[in-house]
Short mmCIF file of C-alpha atoms in Angstrom, two decimals:
data_model
loop_
_atom_site.label_atom_id
_atom_site.label_comp_id
_atom_site.label_asym_id
_atom_site.label_seq_id
_atom_site.Cartn_x
_atom_site.Cartn_y
_atom_site.Cartn_z
CA THR U 1 -10.01 40.88 -20.77
CA GLU U 2 -13.06 42.25 -22.47
CA LYS U 3 -11.13 43.47 -25.45
CA ASN U 4 -9.46 40.11 -25.96
CA VAL U 5 -12.78 38.28 -25.92
CA GLU U 6 -14.26 40.64 -28.43
CA LEU U 7 -11.27 40.40 -30.74
CA GLU U 8 -11.34 36.62 -30.57
CA ARG U 9 -15.00 36.51 -31.49
CA GLU U 10 -14.38 38.73 -34.48
CA LYS U 11 -11.29 36.67 -35.34
CA ILE U 12 -9.07 39.72 -35.24
CA ALA U 13 -5.52 39.37 -34.05
CA ASN U 14 -4.67 41.51 -31.05
CA ILE U 15 -1.67 43.66 -31.95
CA ASP U 16 -1.61 45.48 -28.62
CA ASN U 17 -0.55 42.64 -26.36
CA ILE U 18 3.21 42.93 -26.57
CA TYR U 19 3.95 44.30 -23.13
CA SER U 20 7.59 43.30 -23.18
CA ASP U 21 8.65 46.13 -25.47
CA PRO U 22 8.07 49.50 -23.80
CA GLN U 23 8.58 51.28 -27.12
CA LEU U 24 5.26 49.84 -28.32
CA CYS U 25 3.28 51.53 -25.50
CA ALA U 26 0.88 48.59 -25.35
CA THR U 27 -1.09 49.90 -22.39
CA TYR U 28 -1.51 53.39 -23.81
CA ILE U 29 -2.02 52.64 -27.44
CA CYS U 30 -5.83 52.72 -27.37
CA ASP U 31 -5.90 56.04 -25.52
CA ILE U 32 -3.27 57.43 -27.84
CA TYR U 33 -5.18 56.59 -31.00
CA GLU U 34 -8.47 57.71 -29.57
CA HIS U 35 -6.89 61.05 -28.83
CA LEU U 36 -5.25 61.18 -32.27
CA ARG U 37 -8.63 60.74 -33.95
CA LYS U 38 -10.13 63.56 -31.92
CA SER U 39 -7.16 65.80 -32.46
CA GLU U 40 -7.24 65.08 -36.19
CA GLU U 41 -10.77 66.42 -36.35
CA LYS U 42 -9.83 69.49 -34.37
CA LYS U 43 -6.77 70.30 -36.44
CA ARG U 44 -8.26 69.73 -39.84
CA PRO U 45 -8.39 72.62 -42.35
CA SER U 46 -11.74 73.54 -43.83
CA THR U 47 -12.53 71.86 -47.13
CA ASP U 48 -13.83 74.89 -49.00
CA PHE U 49 -11.38 77.63 -48.05
CA MET U 50 -10.36 78.21 -51.66
CA GLU U 51 -13.89 79.25 -52.65
CA ARG U 52 -14.94 80.80 -49.38
CA ILE U 53 -11.88 82.67 -48.12
CA GLN U 54 -9.31 83.07 -50.88
CA LYS U 55 -9.68 85.73 -53.56
CA ASP U 56 -6.31 85.90 -55.25
CA ILE U 57 -5.10 82.31 -55.26
CA ASN U 58 -6.53 79.07 -56.61
CA VAL U 59 -6.16 75.32 -56.30
CA SER U 60 -3.42 74.98 -58.89
CA MET U 61 -1.29 77.65 -57.21
CA ARG U 62 -1.54 75.74 -53.99
CA ALA U 63 -0.55 72.56 -55.85
CA ILE U 64 2.52 74.31 -57.32
CA LEU U 65 3.49 75.52 -53.86
CA ILE U 66 3.19 72.03 -52.35
CA ASP U 67 5.20 70.46 -55.20
CA TRP U 68 7.92 73.02 -54.63
CA LEU U 69 7.90 72.34 -50.87
CA VAL U 70 8.40 68.63 -51.58
CA GLU U 71 11.56 69.60 -53.43
CA VAL U 72 12.68 71.86 -50.59
CA ALA U 73 12.14 69.01 -48.13
CA GLU U 74 14.33 66.78 -50.30
CA GLU U 75 16.97 69.47 -50.68
CA TYR U 76 17.28 69.94 -46.92
CA ARG U 77 16.73 66.24 -46.19
CA LEU U 78 13.75 66.87 -43.94
CA VAL U 79 11.81 63.95 -42.45
CA PRO U 80 8.38 63.13 -43.96
CA ASP U 81 6.47 64.37 -40.93
CA THR U 82 7.94 67.83 -41.38
CA LEU U 83 6.45 68.00 -44.85
CA TYR U 84 3.05 66.68 -43.74
CA LEU U 85 2.91 69.18 -40.88
CA THR U 86 3.90 72.00 -43.23
CA VAL U 87 0.94 71.28 -45.49
CA ASN U 88 -1.35 71.04 -42.46
CA TYR U 89 -0.23 74.46 -41.18
CA ILE U 90 -0.56 76.09 -44.63
CA ASP U 91 -4.10 74.81 -45.13
CA ARG U 92 -5.19 75.72 -41.62
CA TYR U 93 -3.84 79.23 -42.07
CA LEU U 94 -5.52 79.57 -45.46
CA SER U 95 -8.80 78.38 -43.90
CA GLY U 96 -9.08 81.71 -42.10
CA ASN U 97 -6.79 84.21 -43.82
CA ALA U 98 -6.88 85.51 -47.37
CA VAL U 99 -3.36 85.46 -48.82
CA ASN U 100 -2.36 87.03 -52.11
CA ARG U 101 -0.28 85.17 -54.66
CA GLN U 102 2.88 87.18 -53.98
CA ARG U 103 2.87 86.01 -50.38
CA LEU U 104 1.78 82.40 -50.84
CA GLN U 105 5.37 81.18 -51.09
CA LEU U 106 6.25 83.22 -48.01
CA LEU U 107 3.50 81.40 -46.12
CA GLY U 108 4.89 78.10 -47.46
CA VAL U 109 8.47 78.60 -46.27
CA SER U 110 7.36 80.06 -42.93
CA CYS U 111 5.18 77.03 -42.26
CA MET U 112 7.99 74.73 -43.27
CA MET U 113 10.31 76.57 -40.91
CA ILE U 114 7.86 76.10 -38.03
CA SER U 115 7.34 72.41 -38.74
CA SER U 116 11.06 71.73 -39.05
CA LYS U 117 11.65 73.46 -35.73
CA TYR U 118 9.03 71.18 -34.27
CA GLU U 119 10.09 67.95 -35.93
CA GLU U 120 13.76 68.09 -36.98
CA ILE U 121 16.74 67.53 -34.74
CA CYS U 122 18.72 70.09 -36.74
CA ALA U 123 16.31 72.50 -38.36
CA PRO U 124 17.56 74.68 -41.22
CA GLN U 125 18.17 78.32 -40.29
CA VAL U 126 15.85 81.10 -41.35
CA GLU U 127 18.53 82.31 -43.81
CA GLU U 128 18.39 78.97 -45.57
CA PHE U 129 14.66 79.30 -46.04
CA CYS U 130 15.18 82.77 -47.53
CA TYR U 131 17.90 81.42 -49.82
CA ILE U 132 15.68 78.65 -51.13
CA THR U 133 13.14 81.28 -52.27
CA ASP U 134 15.96 82.91 -54.22
CA ASN U 135 15.88 85.65 -51.57
CA THR U 136 12.47 86.77 -52.70
CA TYR U 137 11.68 87.45 -49.05
CA LEU U 138 13.73 89.08 -46.33
CA LYS U 139 14.54 87.32 -43.08
CA GLU U 140 12.31 89.79 -41.24
CA GLU U 141 9.38 88.96 -43.49
CA VAL U 142 9.77 85.23 -42.85
CA LEU U 143 9.94 85.77 -39.08
CA LYS U 144 6.93 88.06 -39.16
CA MET U 145 4.93 85.50 -41.11
CA GLU U 146 6.06 82.84 -38.63
CA SER U 147 4.60 84.89 -35.78
CA ALA U 148 1.39 85.44 -37.72
CA VAL U 149 1.00 81.69 -38.32
CA LEU U 150 1.81 80.78 -34.70
CA ASN U 151 -0.66 83.35 -33.42
CA TYR U 152 -3.41 82.33 -35.80
CA LEU U 153 -2.91 78.61 -35.06
CA LYS U 154 -2.63 79.50 -31.36
CA PHE U 155 0.59 77.48 -31.08
CA GLU U 156 -1.36 74.29 -31.70
CA MET U 157 1.45 72.77 -33.73
CA THR U 158 1.07 69.18 -32.54
CA ALA U 159 -1.11 67.55 -35.16
CA PRO U 160 -1.40 63.90 -36.17
CA THR U 161 0.08 63.22 -39.58
CA ILE U 162 -0.85 60.43 -41.98
CA LYS U 163 2.29 58.61 -40.89
CA CYS U 164 0.98 58.20 -37.32
CA PHE U 165 -2.02 56.31 -38.64
CA LEU U 166 -0.26 54.51 -41.46
CA ARG U 167 2.23 52.94 -39.07
CA ARG U 168 -0.60 51.50 -37.03
CA PHE U 169 -2.61 50.33 -40.04
CA VAL U 170 0.43 48.59 -41.49
CA ARG U 171 1.06 46.90 -38.15
CA ALA U 172 -2.52 45.69 -38.03
CA ALA U 173 -2.56 44.58 -41.65
CA ALA U 174 0.80 42.85 -41.54
CA HIS U 175 0.31 41.17 -38.22
CA ASP U 176 0.70 37.67 -39.62
CA VAL U 177 3.43 38.60 -42.03
CA GLU U 178 6.89 39.55 -40.91
CA LEU U 179 6.99 42.84 -42.72
CA PRO U 180 9.86 45.05 -41.73
CA SER U 181 8.73 48.54 -40.83
CA LEU U 182 11.79 49.77 -42.69
CA GLN U 183 9.80 49.87 -45.90
CA LEU U 184 7.44 52.28 -44.25
CA GLU U 185 10.26 54.51 -43.18
CA CYS U 186 11.25 55.01 -46.80
CA LEU U 187 7.94 56.66 -47.58
CA MET N 1 17.73 74.50 -22.31
CA TYR N 2 15.31 77.37 -22.24
CA SER N 3 11.97 76.43 -20.85
CA VAL N 4 8.69 78.28 -20.72
CA THR N 5 7.65 76.86 -17.39
CA ARG N 6 11.11 76.89 -15.82
CA LEU N 7 11.11 78.38 -12.34
CA LEU N 8 7.54 79.39 -12.45
CA VAL N 9 7.58 79.49 -8.68
CA SER N 10 7.64 82.85 -7.04
CA HIS N 11 10.28 83.90 -4.61
CA SER N 12 8.06 86.87 -3.88
CA SER N 13 10.33 89.84 -4.27
CA LYS N 14 7.28 91.99 -4.26
CA PHE N 15 7.60 95.38 -5.85
CA GLU N 16 5.74 97.18 -8.54
CA PHE N 17 7.33 96.51 -11.83
CA GLU N 18 5.17 98.29 -14.31
CA GLN N 19 8.05 100.50 -15.42
CA ALA N 20 10.14 97.46 -16.41
CA LEU N 21 7.61 96.42 -18.99
CA THR N 22 7.99 98.01 -22.38
CA ARG N 23 5.10 100.00 -23.71
CA SER N 24 4.09 97.33 -26.19
CA GLN N 25 4.31 94.56 -23.58
CA LEU N 26 2.10 96.61 -21.29
CA GLU N 27 -0.38 97.18 -24.07
CA THR N 28 -0.55 93.48 -24.89
CA LEU N 29 -1.28 92.70 -21.24
CA LYS N 30 -3.92 95.40 -21.00
CA GLU N 31 -5.52 94.21 -24.20
CA ASN N 32 -5.90 90.83 -22.55
CA ARG N 33 -7.39 92.40 -19.42
CA PHE N 34 -4.48 91.69 -17.09
CA THR N 35 -3.86 94.18 -14.29
CA SER N 36 -1.53 94.75 -11.32
CA TYR N 37 1.84 93.71 -12.66
CA VAL N 38 4.15 92.50 -9.93
CA LEU N 39 7.48 90.95 -10.71
CA ALA N 40 7.50 87.49 -9.20
CA ARG N 41 10.81 86.31 -10.51
CA ALA N 42 13.12 87.06 -13.43
CA ASN N 43 10.79 87.63 -16.33
CA ILE N 44 7.70 86.22 -14.66
CA PHE N 45 4.98 88.65 -13.65
CA ARG N 46 2.15 88.03 -11.31
CA CYS N 47 -0.91 89.58 -12.86
CA LYS N 48 -4.52 89.69 -11.93
CA ARG N 49 -7.51 89.13 -14.13
CA ASP N 50 -10.91 89.30 -12.56
CA ASP N 51 -10.27 87.68 -9.18
CA ASP N 52 -7.59 85.22 -10.16
CA TYR N 53 -3.83 85.53 -10.17
CA PHE N 54 -1.82 84.44 -13.14
CA ALA N 55 1.87 83.96 -13.74
CA ILE N 56 2.79 85.51 -17.03
CA LYS N 57 6.15 84.71 -18.43
CA ILE N 58 7.30 87.26 -20.95
CA MET N 59 10.06 86.10 -23.20
CA SER N 60 11.79 88.60 -25.41
CA ILE N 61 13.54 86.31 -27.73
CA PRO N 62 15.56 87.65 -30.58
CA ASN N 63 17.63 84.47 -30.15
CA GLU N 64 16.21 82.00 -32.62
CA GLU N 65 17.13 78.85 -30.78
CA GLN N 66 15.34 79.98 -27.66
CA ARG N 67 12.38 81.00 -29.73
CA ASP N 68 12.23 77.50 -31.20
CA ASN N 69 12.23 75.84 -27.80
CA VAL N 70 9.54 78.16 -26.53
CA MET N 71 7.42 77.42 -29.58
CA LYS N 72 7.85 73.68 -29.04
CA GLU N 73 7.04 73.74 -25.37
CA ILE N 74 3.96 75.88 -25.84
CA SER N 75 2.67 73.58 -28.55
CA VAL N 76 3.23 70.57 -26.28
CA LEU N 77 1.43 72.33 -23.42
CA LYS N 78 -1.42 73.04 -25.80
CA THR N 79 -2.08 69.34 -26.32
CA LEU N 80 -2.31 68.66 -22.59
CA ASN N 81 -5.34 69.17 -20.43
CA HIS N 82 -5.30 67.58 -16.98
CA THR N 83 -5.53 68.77 -13.38
CA ASN N 84 -2.08 67.36 -12.66
CA VAL N 85 -0.36 68.96 -15.60
CA VAL N 86 0.54 72.63 -15.63
CA GLY N 87 -2.14 74.42 -17.59
CA LEU N 88 -1.32 77.02 -20.20
CA VAL N 89 -4.15 79.54 -19.96
CA ASP N 90 -3.14 81.61 -22.94
CA SER N 91 -0.24 82.44 -25.22
CA MET N 92 0.44 85.39 -27.47
CA ILE N 93 3.20 86.66 -29.72
CA ASN N 94 3.77 90.36 -30.17
CA GLY N 95 6.86 91.23 -32.15
CA ASP N 96 9.83 89.63 -30.39
CA ASP N 97 7.84 88.97 -27.23
CA VAL N 98 6.14 85.70 -26.43
CA PHE N 99 3.67 85.75 -23.55
CA ALA N 100 2.75 82.53 -21.77
CA VAL N 101 0.00 82.71 -19.17
CA PHE N 102 -0.33 80.17 -16.34
CA GLU N 103 -2.32 79.87 -13.17
CA TYR N 104 -0.19 81.22 -10.39
CA PRO N 105 1.59 78.38 -8.52
CA ASP N 106 2.27 78.53 -4.80
CA SER N 107 5.38 76.40 -4.57
CA ASN N 108 7.18 73.46 -6.09
CA LEU N 109 7.54 69.98 -4.65
CA GLN N 110 11.20 70.44 -3.78
CA ALA N 111 10.52 73.56 -1.70
CA TYR N 112 7.34 72.05 -0.32
CA MET N 113 9.11 68.89 0.88
CA LYS N 114 11.42 70.98 3.06
CA ASN N 115 8.45 72.21 5.04
CA SER N 116 8.13 69.20 7.35
CA GLU N 117 5.00 70.31 9.18
CA LEU N 118 2.94 70.25 6.04
CA PHE N 119 4.38 67.08 4.75
CA LEU N 120 2.47 64.25 6.33
CA TYR N 121 2.47 60.58 5.49
CA GLN N 122 -1.04 60.56 4.11
CA CYS N 123 -0.53 63.41 1.70
CA LYS N 124 2.53 61.73 0.22
CA ASN N 125 0.39 58.93 -1.13
CA ARG N 126 -2.07 61.43 -2.48
CA PHE N 127 0.71 63.43 -4.13
CA LEU N 128 2.09 60.28 -5.66
CA TYR N 129 -1.32 59.45 -7.07
CA GLN N 130 -1.61 62.93 -8.54
CA ILE N 131 1.84 62.82 -10.11
CA LEU N 132 1.11 59.42 -11.64
CA SER N 133 -2.22 60.65 -12.97
CA GLY N 134 -0.41 63.52 -14.64
CA ILE N 135 2.17 61.16 -16.15
CA ALA N 136 -0.54 58.81 -17.42
CA HIS N 137 -2.09 61.80 -19.18
CA LEU N 138 1.23 62.81 -20.79
CA HIS N 139 1.84 59.27 -22.00
CA SER N 140 -1.61 58.90 -23.46
CA ARG N 141 -0.88 62.05 -25.46
CA ARG N 142 2.39 60.59 -26.84
CA ILE N 143 4.46 62.98 -24.73
CA LEU N 144 7.48 61.83 -22.73
CA HIS N 145 8.70 64.16 -20.00
CA LYS N 146 12.23 62.71 -19.78
CA ASP N 147 13.39 64.99 -16.99
CA LEU N 148 11.09 64.60 -13.98
CA ARG N 149 12.38 65.83 -10.65
CA PRO N 150 10.83 67.50 -7.62
CA ASP N 151 11.48 71.09 -8.67
CA LYS N 152 9.59 70.48 -11.88
CA ILE N 153 6.42 69.59 -10.05
CA LEU N 154 4.50 72.71 -9.11
CA VAL N 155 2.28 72.88 -6.06
CA TYR N 156 -1.05 74.72 -6.14
CA MET N 157 -2.86 75.35 -2.89
CA LYS N 158 -6.31 76.59 -3.62
CA SER N 159 -9.07 74.58 -2.00
CA SER N 160 -6.91 71.47 -1.90
CA ILE N 161 -3.27 70.81 -2.68
CA THR N 162 -2.63 69.89 -6.27
CA MET N 163 0.58 68.76 -7.93
CA ARG N 164 1.13 69.81 -11.50
CA ILE N 165 3.92 68.64 -13.73
CA ALA N 166 5.81 71.39 -15.54
CA GLU N 167 8.68 71.89 -18.01
CA TYR N 168 8.21 70.12 -21.27
CA ASN N 169 11.24 71.51 -23.00
CA ASN N 170 12.48 68.16 -24.29
CA GLY N 171 9.25 67.36 -25.87
CA LYS N 172 7.23 66.83 -28.90
CA ALA N 173 4.62 64.18 -29.54
CA TYR N 174 6.29 60.93 -30.56
CA ASP N 175 5.15 58.31 -33.00
CA VAL N 176 4.41 54.81 -31.76
CA PRO N 177 6.56 52.67 -31.73
CA LEU N 178 8.58 55.30 -29.93
CA ASP N 179 11.68 56.39 -31.77
CA CYS N 180 13.12 58.70 -29.23
CA PHE N 181 16.86 58.36 -28.88
CA TYR N 182 18.65 58.79 -25.62
CA SER N 183 20.58 61.99 -25.20
CA GLU N 184 23.02 62.42 -22.36
CA ASN N 185 22.24 66.07 -22.02
CA ILE N 186 18.62 65.56 -21.13
CA GLY N 187 17.60 64.82 -17.61
CA PHE N 188 19.16 65.13 -14.22
CA PRO N 189 21.31 62.01 -13.64
CA SER N 190 19.90 61.14 -10.19
CA TYR N 191 16.41 60.59 -11.57
CA ARG N 192 17.52 58.82 -14.72
CA ALA N 193 16.43 55.22 -15.28
CA PRO N 194 19.21 52.60 -15.37
CA GLU N 195 18.41 51.30 -18.85
CA LEU N 196 19.08 54.79 -20.24
CA LEU N 197 22.61 54.60 -18.90
CA PHE N 198 23.07 51.70 -21.30
CA GLY N 199 21.91 53.65 -24.28
CA ASN N 200 18.36 52.35 -24.54
CA ASN N 201 15.85 54.60 -26.23
CA TYR N 202 13.44 56.56 -24.12
CA SER N 203 10.15 54.97 -23.22
CA THR N 204 7.26 55.63 -20.91
CA ALA N 205 8.92 53.43 -18.28
CA ASN N 206 11.74 55.95 -17.75
CA ASP N 207 9.31 58.57 -16.47
CA VAL N 208 7.86 56.01 -14.07
CA TRP N 209 11.33 55.32 -12.68
CA SER N 210 11.78 59.04 -12.04
CA VAL N 211 8.46 59.11 -10.18
CA GLY N 212 9.74 56.21 -8.03
CA CYS N 213 12.82 58.27 -7.14
CA ILE N 214 10.62 61.27 -6.31
CA PHE N 215 8.31 59.20 -4.13
CA ALA N 216 11.28 57.77 -2.25
CA GLU N 217 12.59 61.30 -1.84
CA MET N 218 9.32 62.41 -0.28
CA HIS N 219 9.90 59.84 2.45
CA LEU N 220 13.64 60.27 2.82
CA ARG N 221 13.66 64.06 2.49
CA ARG N 222 16.78 63.77 0.43
CA PRO N 223 17.34 62.45 -3.09
CA LEU N 224 17.28 58.65 -3.24
CA PHE N 225 20.33 58.60 -5.51
CA SER N 226 22.79 61.45 -5.50
CA ALA N 227 25.79 60.27 -7.53
CA GLY N 228 27.35 62.67 -9.97
CA THR N 229 28.49 60.24 -12.64
CA ASP N 230 26.73 57.42 -14.43
CA LEU N 231 29.05 54.81 -12.92
CA GLU N 232 28.62 56.02 -9.37
CA LEU N 233 24.92 56.13 -9.99
CA LEU N 234 24.85 52.49 -11.10
CA ASN N 235 26.81 51.46 -8.02
CA GLU N 236 24.35 53.35 -5.86
CA MET N 237 21.36 51.73 -7.56
CA PHE N 238 22.89 48.27 -7.27
CA SER N 239 23.64 48.62 -3.60
CA LEU N 240 20.03 49.56 -2.89
CA LEU N 241 18.13 47.31 -5.28
CA GLY N 242 20.71 44.58 -5.82
CA THR N 243 22.73 43.91 -8.94
CA PRO N 244 20.38 42.75 -11.68
CA THR N 245 20.63 39.08 -12.54
CA GLU N 246 20.47 37.47 -15.96
CA GLU N 247 16.83 36.68 -15.26
CA ILE N 248 15.92 40.33 -14.77
CA TRP N 249 18.11 41.84 -17.45
CA PRO N 250 18.58 39.17 -20.10
CA GLY N 251 21.72 39.68 -22.13
CA LYS N 252 22.94 42.67 -20.17
CA THR N 253 24.66 41.05 -17.20
CA SER N 254 27.77 39.94 -19.08
CA PHE N 255 28.16 43.53 -20.17
CA LEU N 256 27.79 44.63 -16.56
CA GLY N 257 30.53 42.20 -15.59
CA SER N 258 32.87 43.81 -18.09
CA ILE N 259 32.67 47.21 -16.44
CA ALA N 260 35.70 47.14 -14.17
CA ALA N 261 34.70 50.07 -12.00
CA LEU N 262 31.47 48.42 -10.94
CA GLU N 263 31.39 47.00 -7.46
CA PRO N 264 30.90 43.21 -7.13
CA PRO N 265 27.31 41.90 -7.37
CA LYS N 266 25.12 42.79 -4.43
CA GLN N 267 21.91 41.58 -2.87
CA PRO N 268 19.00 44.00 -2.65
CA LYS N 269 18.63 45.86 0.63
CA GLU N 270 15.59 45.51 2.79
CA LEU N 271 13.66 48.65 1.82
CA ARG N 272 12.11 48.77 5.29
CA SER N 273 15.48 49.64 6.75
CA VAL N 274 16.09 52.34 4.18
CA PHE N 275 12.74 53.97 4.88
CA PRO N 276 12.49 53.88 8.68
CA GLU N 277 9.99 56.69 8.62
CA LEU N 278 7.44 54.18 7.49
CA GLU N 279 7.67 52.18 10.68
CA PRO N 280 6.16 54.33 13.45
CA ALA N 281 3.24 52.92 15.38
CA GLY N 282 -0.14 53.75 14.01
CA VAL N 283 0.88 53.42 10.41
CA ASP N 284 -1.30 50.83 8.85
CA ILE N 285 0.83 47.76 8.17
CA LEU N 286 -1.03 47.23 4.93
CA SER N 287 -0.12 50.63 3.65
CA VAL N 288 3.49 50.00 4.61
CA SER N 289 3.73 46.81 2.62
CA TYR N 290 1.74 48.41 -0.14
CA PHE N 291 4.26 51.21 -0.23
CA HIS N 292 7.16 48.79 -0.41
CA ASN N 293 5.62 46.82 -3.20
CA PHE N 294 4.70 49.94 -5.00
CA LEU N 295 8.13 51.47 -4.72
CA LEU N 296 9.64 48.22 -5.92
CA CYS N 297 7.27 48.30 -8.84
CA LEU N 298 8.24 51.87 -9.68
CA LEU N 299 11.93 51.18 -9.27
CA HIS N 300 12.01 47.88 -11.06
CA TRP N 301 15.11 47.01 -13.00
CA SER N 302 13.32 45.72 -15.94
CA SER N 303 11.29 48.39 -17.65
CA VAL N 304 8.93 45.61 -18.66
CA TYR N 305 7.55 45.40 -15.15
CA CYS N 306 6.93 49.08 -14.63
CA ILE N 307 5.95 49.65 -18.17
CA SER N 308 3.04 51.94 -17.55
CA VAL N 309 1.30 54.01 -14.99
CA GLN N 310 -2.03 52.60 -16.03
CA LEU N 311 -0.96 49.10 -15.09
CA ASN N 312 0.11 50.33 -11.70
CA PHE N 313 -3.27 51.87 -11.08
CA ASN N 314 -4.91 48.53 -11.58
CA ASP N 315 -2.67 46.68 -9.15
#
């Protein structure tokens, strides 16, 4: 086909020609990644929300929040995508809503609750997310923040994470080498 | 499982239902310019905005698990945009209530199939094409349906008849390579692909198998397979399509032989005899053989051969 000819000319190995394994989605893969690139653009937070939107919080507070969420993800053994989605939701929410420092952690756990519902097979309960904040927030507050986030993000919770792309890049880069994808899973 | 698009179809028990809406629900609807609230079914209201009718499902969900599923399905619906996929017009949360707004469907494929006068040979092929187009769209968005059956395909009759695939309550977008494990609880057994019965992971091919079953059902007017258990189902599949040989299912046939309750190996049946409806005079012989080949392609033992809808389109 056209694609094959082009790849051959450029001396690039075709990694999308394994039709025998349905898990690899060989016939869809180009459409899938094209859509992922578009969707990445659409679901990207703004780059200057800290200066433009936020009044009470700053970059280092956000960094502290994210570091803490990494620990929460480890504590509850959440998969990497849950963490990546959490950060995506937080930043998208902060791109349009001013949040004060007392409620930044509330936003963090609420976003993590949403992403674990989306991604995990057994998501932690809302009580567990309250507990991990040392019960700084009530269950009702977490649920209310959850609604606020869902409404603001218009339920657009499906977003490509770095892992979606990394898996493909590693496959392309390691085409000639038998590199087990297990190493990637440990990320 | 609790699904947002479940039973979207009206059974038209038409009476005014404004009083059954709580004040805040009513306000939310009015804020969004919806008028004339008629209960269509359970918690689904038929509402009007401008000149169009919408089905609005209102879910009051204090139950967290249900809330989670609703959130997931709405976010899956939000990534889809295709004429043959049910379109979420809008969604809102107000307190415990989640509102999901859809275009108002006229029927579903299961109900529609029973109406023989409307169900002509030609439109079956067109419906099949529409369903496959919808599936191709899902798959190119990394979404697997996993539970396709006729009552989950909604029928819209505006200027022309359109099939739209509904109910994405098993879904999220998967990573490629797919890592979606088989779960017994998902999917109606009769439309389940054979490789799933052997614990294979889900793939795009499983949805295509289900479409094959649905297409056959359009012609038979009854489900192609109707067994209640996995074993009975396998026997039923084998007696229609023949017991798979080592060539078709490498490495699996010895396992098949070890299942005592399986009937002895069988030859595939002549599909022509199973689908006599296809034989009447006037039916283009080409379309008949095309149908047979196509059905065989959809219902192929080896998922490798019916790997994708896109391939089928090119055939």
